[in-house]
Amino acid sequence: MKVTEHLKNNKNTVASFEILPPLKGKGVKGVYDVLDPLMEFKPPFINVTYHRYDYVFKEVQPGIYNKVYIRKRPGTVGICAAIQFKYKIDAVPHLICGGFTKDATEDALIDLYYLGVNNILALRGDPAKDEKSFKPEVNGHAYAVDLVKQVNNMNNGKYLAKELQNSFKTDFEIGVAGYPEKHFEAPNMATDMRYLKEKIDAGADYIVTQMFFDNEKYKNFVAKCRANGIDVPIIPGIKPITKKYQIKSIPRMFSVDIPDDLIKEIEACKDDAAVREVGTAWCIEQSKELIKIGAPCVHYYTMGKIDYMLKIVRELF
Ligand code: FAD
């Protein structure tokens, strides 16, 4: 079933979870250990992130290092198929432009379609570690909107090859990312909003937001979207802060603000166990309000951690 069908079929707010594929060399059990206990809450769908190639320096002789490209977390497509097979629920793979040619994207979509995975979240991806700004592959996409267009073309039977313009129609529902506090590269919110609208006009069916810690940001974002003619469901994405260092790393990595009240509470914590308590309580309060204002779904960034996530959803769903 498509994500928006799940949202329509549920009168109440539902919970969905985002997980990471295992690190290369680890088995799939770690993913099941996270998902097994969450099944009690009947999540309608599970998102699986995509991780592009990255590089590390490997010592080949004492003092001599080679730059080696590796994908630390491969397996997004496989994990999605495994989730659908094992739990009989929908999986939403994240597909990115970074590191993909259009042809590789087409082939990945064909694999997904054969596996019965009919939902995708279409993203651009961040710049690679050694790039100052995002660089598309040669014959790849520069923006998520171009990926949305490619998927939409396939849904209309148009593949890349000239001779395949009236071919088998895939049936993907497409989600895209939205940023209540603006994407870090966008010069201003209005421009970011304009490009978000382009993604919807190109065929995206719903939006999942970047994490935020102040619900006012989500409410303002939804109001701006509606004022700009964006009328698709907007799923809020949230996560609890669980470690003290995250009050510095999260703003840096995700370009989001953390409210001062939360910062003060975290700064007063003696250790990370106390931070987890504070972060979890904050996330529960955020969720309660999002449910109250009728958010269609609350999307939790689990980061592969289950204990505090269970505490949060047990209180709410
Ligand atoms: P875009 O929509 O392409 O926007 C990128 C920037 O370009 C924005 O500043 C936008 O305003 C601007 N822009 C858009 N279109 C145009 C245009 N036509 N002309 C000029 N400027 C334009 N990353 C991963 O690598 N893997 C994941 O699994 C992953 N999952 C994510 C899930 C969610 C819910 C979110 C919110 C983010 C996720 N990301 C993931 C991170 C995401 O890839 C980055 O935030 C990335 O920098 C932007 O992706 P986007 O799809 O929003 O890009």
Short mmCIF file of C-alpha atoms and ligand atoms in Angstrom, two decimals:
data_model
loop_
_atom_site.label_atom_id
_atom_site.label_comp_id
_atom_site.label_asym_id
_atom_site.label_seq_id
_atom_site.Cartn_x
_atom_site.Cartn_y
_atom_site.Cartn_z
CA MET A 1 0.00 0.00 0.00
CA LYS A 2 1.12 3.56 -0.61
CA VAL A 3 2.15 5.85 2.25
CA THR A 4 -0.68 8.31 1.58
CA GLU A 5 -3.20 5.43 1.53
CA HIS A 6 -1.99 4.45 5.00
CA LEU A 7 -2.46 8.03 6.13
CA LYS A 8 -5.96 8.19 4.66
CA ASN A 9 -6.99 4.81 6.09
CA ASN A 10 -5.96 5.73 9.62
CA LYS A 11 -8.23 8.17 11.39
CA ASN A 12 -5.61 8.64 14.12
CA THR A 13 -2.02 9.72 13.88
CA VAL A 14 0.27 6.76 13.15
CA ALA A 15 3.94 6.22 13.99
CA SER A 16 6.55 5.37 11.39
CA PHE A 17 10.21 4.66 11.93
CA GLU A 18 13.37 5.29 9.99
CA ILE A 19 16.17 2.78 10.24
CA LEU A 20 19.67 2.46 8.81
CA PRO A 21 20.91 -0.58 6.88
CA PRO A 22 23.53 -2.53 8.87
CA LEU A 23 27.18 -1.62 8.65
CA LYS A 24 28.94 -3.75 6.04
CA GLY A 25 30.08 -6.95 7.76
CA LYS A 26 27.21 -6.99 10.26
CA GLY A 27 24.26 -9.27 9.74
CA VAL A 28 20.65 -8.32 9.28
CA LYS A 29 19.81 -9.41 12.84
CA GLY A 30 20.58 -5.93 14.20
CA VAL A 31 17.81 -4.52 12.00
CA TYR A 32 15.35 -7.16 13.19
CA ASP A 33 16.35 -6.48 16.81
CA VAL A 34 15.24 -2.88 16.29
CA LEU A 35 12.10 -3.71 14.33
CA ASP A 36 10.76 -6.76 16.22
CA PRO A 37 9.69 -4.83 19.34
CA LEU A 38 8.30 -1.95 17.24
CA MET A 39 5.84 -4.25 15.45
CA GLU A 40 3.64 -4.14 18.56
CA PHE A 41 2.78 -0.55 17.52
CA LYS A 42 1.76 -1.61 14.00
CA PRO A 43 3.83 0.89 12.04
CA PRO A 44 2.28 1.16 8.58
CA PHE A 45 5.66 1.67 6.95
CA ILE A 46 9.36 1.70 7.73
CA ASN A 47 11.85 3.99 6.01
CA VAL A 48 15.34 2.74 5.19
CA THR A 49 18.08 5.30 4.61
CA TYR A 50 20.52 5.22 1.70
CA HIS A 51 24.25 5.73 2.16
CA ARG A 52 26.51 6.76 -0.67
CA TYR A 53 30.16 5.84 -1.11
CA ASP A 54 32.48 7.45 1.35
CA TYR A 55 36.24 7.29 1.69
CA VAL A 56 38.64 6.23 4.41
CA PHE A 57 42.41 6.20 4.56
CA LYS A 58 43.85 2.69 4.87
CA GLU A 59 47.46 2.09 5.89
CA VAL A 60 49.05 -0.03 3.13
CA GLN A 61 52.60 0.15 4.50
CA PRO A 62 53.76 1.72 7.73
CA GLY A 63 53.11 5.45 7.28
CA ILE A 64 51.68 5.12 3.75
CA TYR A 65 47.95 5.50 3.33
CA ASN A 66 45.66 4.90 0.38
CA LYS A 67 42.37 6.69 -0.04
CA VAL A 68 39.85 3.87 -0.36
CA TYR A 69 36.22 4.33 -1.35
CA ILE A 70 33.76 2.17 0.53
CA ARG A 71 30.04 2.05 1.15
CA LYS A 72 29.73 1.57 4.89
CA ARG A 73 26.03 0.74 4.84
CA PRO A 74 25.03 -0.95 1.60
CA GLY A 75 21.85 -2.99 1.26
CA THR A 76 18.96 -0.48 1.30
CA VAL A 77 17.06 -2.31 -1.46
CA GLY A 78 17.64 -5.74 0.10
CA ILE A 79 16.64 -4.60 3.59
CA CYS A 80 13.41 -3.12 2.20
CA ALA A 81 12.51 -6.40 0.50
CA ALA A 82 13.40 -8.33 3.69
CA ILE A 83 11.17 -6.04 5.81
CA GLN A 84 8.23 -6.46 3.47
CA PHE A 85 8.72 -10.23 3.40
CA LYS A 86 9.23 -10.72 7.14
CA TYR A 87 6.77 -8.23 8.63
CA LYS A 88 4.23 -7.86 5.79
CA ILE A 89 4.40 -4.08 6.08
CA ASP A 90 5.55 -1.50 3.59
CA ALA A 91 9.14 -0.37 3.34
CA VAL A 92 10.17 3.00 1.96
CA PRO A 93 13.70 3.04 0.57
CA HIS A 94 15.44 6.38 0.36
CA LEU A 95 16.88 6.95 -3.10
CA ILE A 96 19.48 9.66 -3.61
CA CYS A 97 20.98 11.46 -6.60
CA GLY A 98 24.53 11.51 -5.14
CA GLY A 99 26.68 8.75 -6.62
CA PHE A 100 23.96 7.63 -9.03
CA THR A 101 23.78 7.98 -12.79
CA LYS A 102 20.30 8.15 -14.26
CA ASP A 103 20.80 4.64 -15.64
CA ALA A 104 21.80 3.24 -12.23
CA THR A 105 18.70 4.92 -10.77
CA GLU A 106 16.51 3.36 -13.44
CA ASP A 107 17.95 -0.09 -12.70
CA ALA A 108 17.49 0.36 -8.93
CA LEU A 109 13.86 1.35 -9.51
CA ILE A 110 13.32 -1.72 -11.69
CA ASP A 111 14.75 -3.94 -8.91
CA LEU A 112 12.46 -2.28 -6.37
CA TYR A 113 9.45 -2.68 -8.59
CA TYR A 114 10.13 -6.41 -9.13
CA LEU A 115 10.50 -6.82 -5.35
CA GLY A 116 7.08 -5.26 -4.76
CA VAL A 117 8.45 -2.10 -3.14
CA ASN A 118 6.20 0.69 -4.43
CA ASN A 119 7.14 3.60 -2.21
CA ILE A 120 10.29 5.69 -2.37
CA LEU A 121 11.61 8.83 -0.68
CA ALA A 122 13.43 10.83 -3.38
CA LEU A 123 16.38 12.87 -2.11
CA ARG A 124 19.38 14.64 -3.49
CA GLY A 125 21.84 13.51 -0.82
CA ASP A 126 24.49 15.63 0.85
CA PRO A 127 27.81 16.59 -0.75
CA ALA A 128 30.43 13.82 -0.52
CA LYS A 129 32.96 14.21 2.30
CA ASP A 130 35.60 15.60 -0.07
CA GLU A 131 33.26 18.01 -1.87
CA LYS A 132 32.52 21.60 -0.81
CA SER A 133 29.17 21.53 -2.59
CA PHE A 134 27.04 18.78 -4.05
CA LYS A 135 28.32 17.45 -7.39
CA PRO A 136 26.06 15.21 -9.42
CA GLU A 137 27.48 12.20 -11.25
CA VAL A 138 28.13 12.62 -14.95
CA ASN A 139 24.68 11.80 -16.36
CA GLY A 140 23.22 12.00 -12.86
CA HIS A 141 20.72 14.33 -11.22
CA ALA A 142 21.63 17.65 -9.61
CA TYR A 143 18.44 18.03 -7.55
CA ALA A 144 15.81 15.81 -6.00
CA VAL A 145 13.22 17.30 -8.35
CA ASP A 146 15.03 15.66 -11.29
CA LEU A 147 14.85 12.30 -9.52
CA VAL A 148 11.13 12.83 -8.88
CA LYS A 149 10.68 13.52 -12.59
CA GLN A 150 12.54 10.35 -13.55
CA VAL A 151 10.39 8.20 -11.24
CA ASN A 152 7.25 9.91 -12.49
CA ASN A 153 8.31 9.28 -16.08
CA MET A 154 8.67 5.57 -15.31
CA ASN A 155 5.22 5.65 -13.72
CA ASN A 156 4.07 6.90 -17.12
CA GLY A 157 5.97 4.21 -19.03
CA LYS A 158 8.83 6.54 -20.10
CA TYR A 159 12.28 5.07 -19.56
CA LEU A 160 15.59 6.69 -20.45
CA ALA A 161 16.12 4.99 -23.80
CA LYS A 162 14.40 6.66 -26.76
CA GLU A 163 12.87 3.35 -27.81
CA LEU A 164 11.31 2.84 -24.35
CA GLN A 165 8.90 5.76 -24.24
CA ASN A 166 5.76 3.67 -24.14
CA SER A 167 6.78 0.83 -21.88
CA PHE A 168 5.68 -0.88 -18.70
CA LYS A 169 4.35 1.63 -16.16
CA THR A 170 5.76 1.37 -12.65
CA ASP A 171 3.61 2.48 -9.76
CA PHE A 172 5.79 4.28 -7.23
CA GLU A 173 4.49 6.72 -4.70
CA ILE A 174 7.08 9.42 -4.13
CA GLY A 175 7.89 11.24 -0.91
CA VAL A 176 10.31 14.17 -0.67
CA ALA A 177 12.17 16.01 2.08
CA GLY A 178 11.08 19.37 3.52
CA TYR A 179 12.90 21.66 5.93
CA PRO A 180 10.92 23.56 8.59
CA GLU A 181 14.08 25.53 9.37
CA LYS A 182 15.18 25.84 5.71
CA HIS A 183 17.69 23.67 3.88
CA PHE A 184 21.19 24.79 4.77
CA GLU A 185 22.08 25.76 1.19
CA ALA A 186 18.93 27.71 0.42
CA PRO A 187 19.47 31.49 0.44
CA ASN A 188 16.11 32.00 2.18
CA MET A 189 12.90 30.22 3.12
CA ALA A 190 10.93 31.57 0.16
CA THR A 191 13.40 30.09 -2.33
CA ASP A 192 13.46 26.77 -0.50
CA MET A 193 9.65 26.77 -0.55
CA ARG A 194 9.62 27.46 -4.30
CA TYR A 195 11.85 24.45 -4.93
CA LEU A 196 9.79 22.31 -2.60
CA LYS A 197 6.70 23.23 -4.62
CA GLU A 198 8.58 22.20 -7.79
CA LYS A 199 9.09 18.73 -6.30
CA ILE A 200 5.37 18.43 -5.59
CA ASP A 201 4.43 19.75 -9.04
CA ALA A 202 6.82 17.19 -10.55
CA GLY A 203 4.83 14.38 -8.97
CA ALA A 204 5.78 13.99 -5.30
CA ASP A 205 2.87 12.87 -3.13
CA TYR A 206 3.92 13.83 0.39
CA ILE A 207 6.68 15.47 2.42
CA VAL A 208 8.70 14.17 5.37
CA THR A 209 10.37 16.91 7.38
CA GLN A 210 13.87 17.26 8.64
CA MET A 211 13.98 16.83 12.42
CA PHE A 212 12.97 19.77 14.59
CA PHE A 213 12.78 20.27 18.35
CA ASP A 214 10.26 23.11 18.48
CA ASN A 215 6.79 22.30 17.16
CA GLU A 216 6.22 25.95 16.26
CA LYS A 217 8.72 25.40 13.41
CA TYR A 218 6.57 22.57 12.05
CA LYS A 219 3.34 24.54 12.42
CA ASN A 220 4.83 27.57 10.63
CA PHE A 221 6.24 25.35 7.91
CA VAL A 222 2.88 23.68 7.28
CA ALA A 223 1.21 27.10 7.16
CA LYS A 224 3.83 28.37 4.65
CA CYS A 225 3.42 25.25 2.50
CA ARG A 226 -0.34 25.68 2.42
CA ALA A 227 0.03 29.39 1.58
CA ASN A 228 2.30 28.39 -1.30
CA GLY A 229 -0.20 25.93 -2.75
CA ILE A 230 1.44 22.77 -1.36
CA ASP A 231 -1.46 20.64 -0.25
CA VAL A 232 0.10 17.18 0.20
CA PRO A 233 0.46 15.50 3.63
CA ILE A 234 3.43 16.80 5.63
CA ILE A 235 4.83 14.19 7.99
CA PRO A 236 6.83 15.62 10.91
CA GLY A 237 10.14 13.84 11.58
CA ILE A 238 11.51 13.97 15.12
CA LYS A 239 14.15 12.35 17.28
CA PRO A 240 15.11 12.48 20.94
CA ILE A 241 18.47 13.89 22.00
CA THR A 242 20.26 11.12 23.89
CA LYS A 243 23.83 12.35 24.33
CA LYS A 244 25.23 15.63 25.56
CA TYR A 245 27.51 16.14 22.55
CA GLN A 246 24.42 16.15 20.29
CA ILE A 247 23.52 19.68 21.38
CA LYS A 248 26.53 20.70 19.25
CA SER A 249 26.55 17.97 16.58
CA ILE A 250 22.85 18.06 15.65
CA PRO A 251 22.74 21.80 14.79
CA ARG A 252 25.98 21.39 12.82
CA MET A 253 24.90 18.29 10.90
CA PHE A 254 21.24 19.09 10.29
CA SER A 255 21.14 22.91 10.40
CA VAL A 256 18.39 22.99 13.03
CA ASP A 257 18.03 24.95 16.26
CA ILE A 258 17.61 23.39 19.67
CA PRO A 259 15.38 25.46 21.99
CA ASP A 260 17.14 27.11 24.90
CA ASP A 261 14.90 25.44 27.50
CA LEU A 262 15.98 22.04 26.23
CA ILE A 263 19.64 23.09 26.12
CA LYS A 264 19.48 24.28 29.75
CA GLU A 265 17.93 21.00 30.87
CA ILE A 266 20.57 18.98 29.02
CA GLU A 267 23.44 21.13 30.28
CA ALA A 268 22.26 20.42 33.83
CA CYS A 269 22.45 16.63 33.28
CA LYS A 270 25.21 14.76 35.13
CA ASP A 271 25.61 12.02 32.51
CA ASP A 272 24.16 10.69 29.26
CA ALA A 273 21.66 8.51 31.13
CA ALA A 274 20.15 11.73 32.47
CA VAL A 275 20.33 13.31 28.99
CA ARG A 276 18.35 10.36 27.62
CA GLU A 277 15.64 10.96 30.22
CA VAL A 278 15.39 14.64 29.31
CA GLY A 279 15.55 14.02 25.54
CA THR A 280 12.95 11.27 25.70
CA ALA A 281 10.57 13.35 27.80
CA TRP A 282 10.94 16.27 25.34
CA CYS A 283 10.26 13.98 22.37
CA ILE A 284 7.15 12.58 24.09
CA GLU A 285 5.81 16.09 24.71
CA GLN A 286 6.55 17.07 21.12
CA SER A 287 4.75 13.94 19.87
CA LYS A 288 1.72 14.57 22.10
CA GLU A 289 1.26 18.03 20.64
CA LEU A 290 1.80 16.84 17.06
CA ILE A 291 -0.88 14.19 17.61
CA LYS A 292 -3.18 16.79 19.15
CA ILE A 293 -2.86 19.15 16.19
CA GLY A 294 -3.67 16.27 13.83
CA ALA A 295 -0.31 15.45 12.21
CA PRO A 296 -1.06 12.47 9.95
CA CYS A 297 1.93 10.50 11.21
CA VAL A 298 4.88 11.06 13.50
CA HIS A 299 8.06 9.83 11.87
CA TYR A 300 10.80 8.82 14.31
CA TYR A 301 14.44 8.89 13.33
CA THR A 302 15.50 5.81 15.33
CA MET A 303 19.19 5.91 14.30
CA GLY A 304 19.06 2.17 14.95
CA LYS A 305 18.46 2.63 18.70
CA ILE A 306 15.51 0.91 20.26
CA ASP A 307 15.36 1.26 24.06
CA TYR A 308 14.34 4.91 24.36
CA MET A 309 12.30 4.69 21.15
CA LEU A 310 10.15 2.02 22.80
CA LYS A 311 9.66 4.21 25.83
CA ILE A 312 8.45 7.03 23.60
CA VAL A 313 6.00 5.05 21.49
CA ARG A 314 4.67 3.08 24.49
CA GLU A 315 3.49 6.38 25.97
CA LEU A 316 1.78 7.45 22.79
CA PHE A 317 0.61 4.67 20.46
P1 FAD B 1 16.79 19.14 -2.97
O1 FAD B 1 15.32 19.15 -2.89
O2 FAD B 1 17.41 18.89 -4.31
O3 FAD B 1 17.30 20.53 -2.40
C1 FAD B 1 18.69 20.75 -2.15
C2 FAD B 1 18.97 22.25 -2.16
O4 FAD B 1 18.88 22.75 -3.49
C3 FAD B 1 18.00 23.11 -1.34
O5 FAD B 1 18.71 24.15 -0.79
C4 FAD B 1 16.99 23.60 -2.36
O6 FAD B 1 16.42 24.82 -1.97
C5 FAD B 1 17.86 23.74 -3.60
N1 FAD B 1 17.17 23.42 -4.85
C6 FAD B 1 16.25 22.45 -5.06
N2 FAD B 1 15.90 22.42 -6.35
C7 FAD B 1 16.61 23.39 -6.98
C8 FAD B 1 16.71 23.84 -8.34
N3 FAD B 1 15.96 23.30 -9.30
N4 FAD B 1 17.58 24.84 -8.61
C9 FAD B 1 18.34 25.40 -7.64
N5 FAD B 1 18.28 25.02 -6.33
C10 FAD B 1 17.43 24.02 -6.03
N6 FAD B 1 20.55 11.84 2.80
C11 FAD B 1 21.10 10.67 2.41
O7 FAD B 1 22.21 10.66 1.87
N7 FAD B 1 20.47 9.47 2.63
C12 FAD B 1 19.24 9.39 3.19
O8 FAD B 1 18.70 8.30 3.37
C13 FAD B 1 18.62 10.62 3.62
N8 FAD B 1 17.39 10.62 4.17
C14 FAD B 1 16.77 11.81 4.49
C15 FAD B 1 15.44 11.81 4.97
C16 FAD B 1 14.80 13.00 5.27
C17 FAD B 1 13.35 12.95 5.78
C18 FAD B 1 15.48 14.24 5.13
C19 FAD B 1 14.81 15.53 5.49
C20 FAD B 1 16.78 14.25 4.65
C21 FAD B 1 17.44 13.06 4.30
N9 FAD B 1 18.74 13.04 3.77
C22 FAD B 1 19.32 11.85 3.38
C23 FAD B 1 19.50 14.27 3.66
C24 FAD B 1 19.30 14.98 2.30
O9 FAD B 1 19.83 14.18 1.27
C25 FAD B 1 20.01 16.32 2.39
O10 FAD B 1 19.34 17.17 3.28
C26 FAD B 1 20.33 17.03 1.08
O11 FAD B 1 21.28 18.05 1.35
C27 FAD B 1 19.15 17.67 0.38
O12 FAD B 1 18.29 16.75 -0.10
P2 FAD B 1 16.90 17.19 -0.78
O13 FAD B 1 16.29 15.97 -1.34
O14 FAD B 1 16.10 18.00 0.14
O15 FAD B 1 17.45 18.10 -1.98
#
